[in-house]
Amino acid sequence: MQADGVQAVRWFLGMLDMPSFDGIHEIFSMAPSLTDEQIRRGGRLAGRDDEAEKIIEMRASSS
């Protein structure tokens, strides 16, 4: 079964509501393999549009 990047971003961004930052670390480790649109769609599903855009910006600045 192939991983669904959009759903992964959705769930990892959703973890920001918890006191653990594990989700954001996971997103940054997988972000290079995702498209901007996948990150945006996952952010939209999680209700975290701003955070998704920040991930895209940070990924672009680190390359």
Short mmCIF file of C-alpha atoms in Angstrom, two decimals:
data_model
loop_
_atom_site.label_atom_id
_atom_site.label_comp_id
_atom_site.label_asym_id
_atom_site.label_seq_id
_atom_site.Cartn_x
_atom_site.Cartn_y
_atom_site.Cartn_z
CA MET A 1 0.00 0.00 0.00
CA GLN A 2 1.36 3.43 -0.95
CA ALA A 3 1.48 6.17 1.69
CA ASP A 4 -0.90 9.08 1.23
CA GLY A 5 1.15 12.24 1.78
CA VAL A 6 -1.90 14.50 2.01
CA GLN A 7 -3.43 12.46 4.84
CA ALA A 8 -0.06 12.22 6.59
CA VAL A 9 0.30 16.01 6.56
CA ARG A 10 -3.28 16.32 7.79
CA TRP A 11 -2.70 14.08 10.79
CA PHE A 12 0.74 15.38 11.65
CA LEU A 13 -0.48 19.01 11.55
CA GLY A 14 -3.45 17.96 13.66
CA MET A 15 -0.96 16.84 16.30
CA LEU A 16 -0.02 20.50 16.82
CA ASP A 17 -3.06 20.71 19.10
CA MET A 18 -1.28 18.33 21.48
CA PRO A 19 1.67 19.20 23.70
CA SER A 20 4.03 17.04 21.61
CA PHE A 21 5.83 18.39 18.56
CA ASP A 22 6.44 14.93 17.07
CA GLY A 23 4.07 15.65 14.19
CA ILE A 24 5.97 18.65 12.92
CA HIS A 25 9.25 16.71 12.97
CA GLU A 26 7.62 13.99 10.87
CA ILE A 27 6.31 16.53 8.35
CA PHE A 28 9.77 18.04 7.87
CA SER A 29 11.28 14.61 7.32
CA MET A 30 8.73 13.78 4.62
CA ALA A 31 8.27 17.28 3.11
CA PRO A 32 11.01 16.89 0.48
CA SER A 33 9.05 14.03 -1.10
CA LEU A 34 5.75 15.98 -1.21
CA THR A 35 4.51 18.60 -3.62
CA ASP A 36 3.41 22.03 -2.45
CA GLU A 37 -0.15 21.09 -3.35
CA GLN A 38 -0.05 17.94 -1.20
CA ILE A 39 1.14 19.98 1.77
CA ARG A 40 -1.53 22.63 1.14
CA ARG A 41 -4.29 20.03 0.83
CA GLY A 42 -3.18 18.32 4.05
CA GLY A 43 -3.05 21.68 5.81
CA ARG A 44 -6.52 22.55 4.55
CA LEU A 45 -7.92 19.23 5.82
CA ALA A 46 -6.30 19.82 9.23
CA GLY A 47 -7.54 23.42 9.41
CA ARG A 48 -3.89 24.53 9.42
CA ASP A 49 -3.47 26.49 6.20
CA ASP A 50 -0.97 28.94 7.70
CA GLU A 51 1.23 26.18 9.09
CA ALA A 52 1.20 24.35 5.75
CA GLU A 53 2.39 27.50 3.98
CA LYS A 54 5.13 27.93 6.57
CA ILE A 55 6.32 24.36 5.93
CA ILE A 56 6.46 25.08 2.20
CA GLU A 57 8.41 28.30 2.82
CA MET A 58 10.86 26.62 5.18
CA ARG A 59 11.40 23.71 2.81
CA ALA A 60 12.14 26.09 -0.05
CA SER A 61 14.60 28.12 2.01
CA SER A 62 16.50 25.03 3.11
CA SER A 63 17.15 23.76 -0.42
#
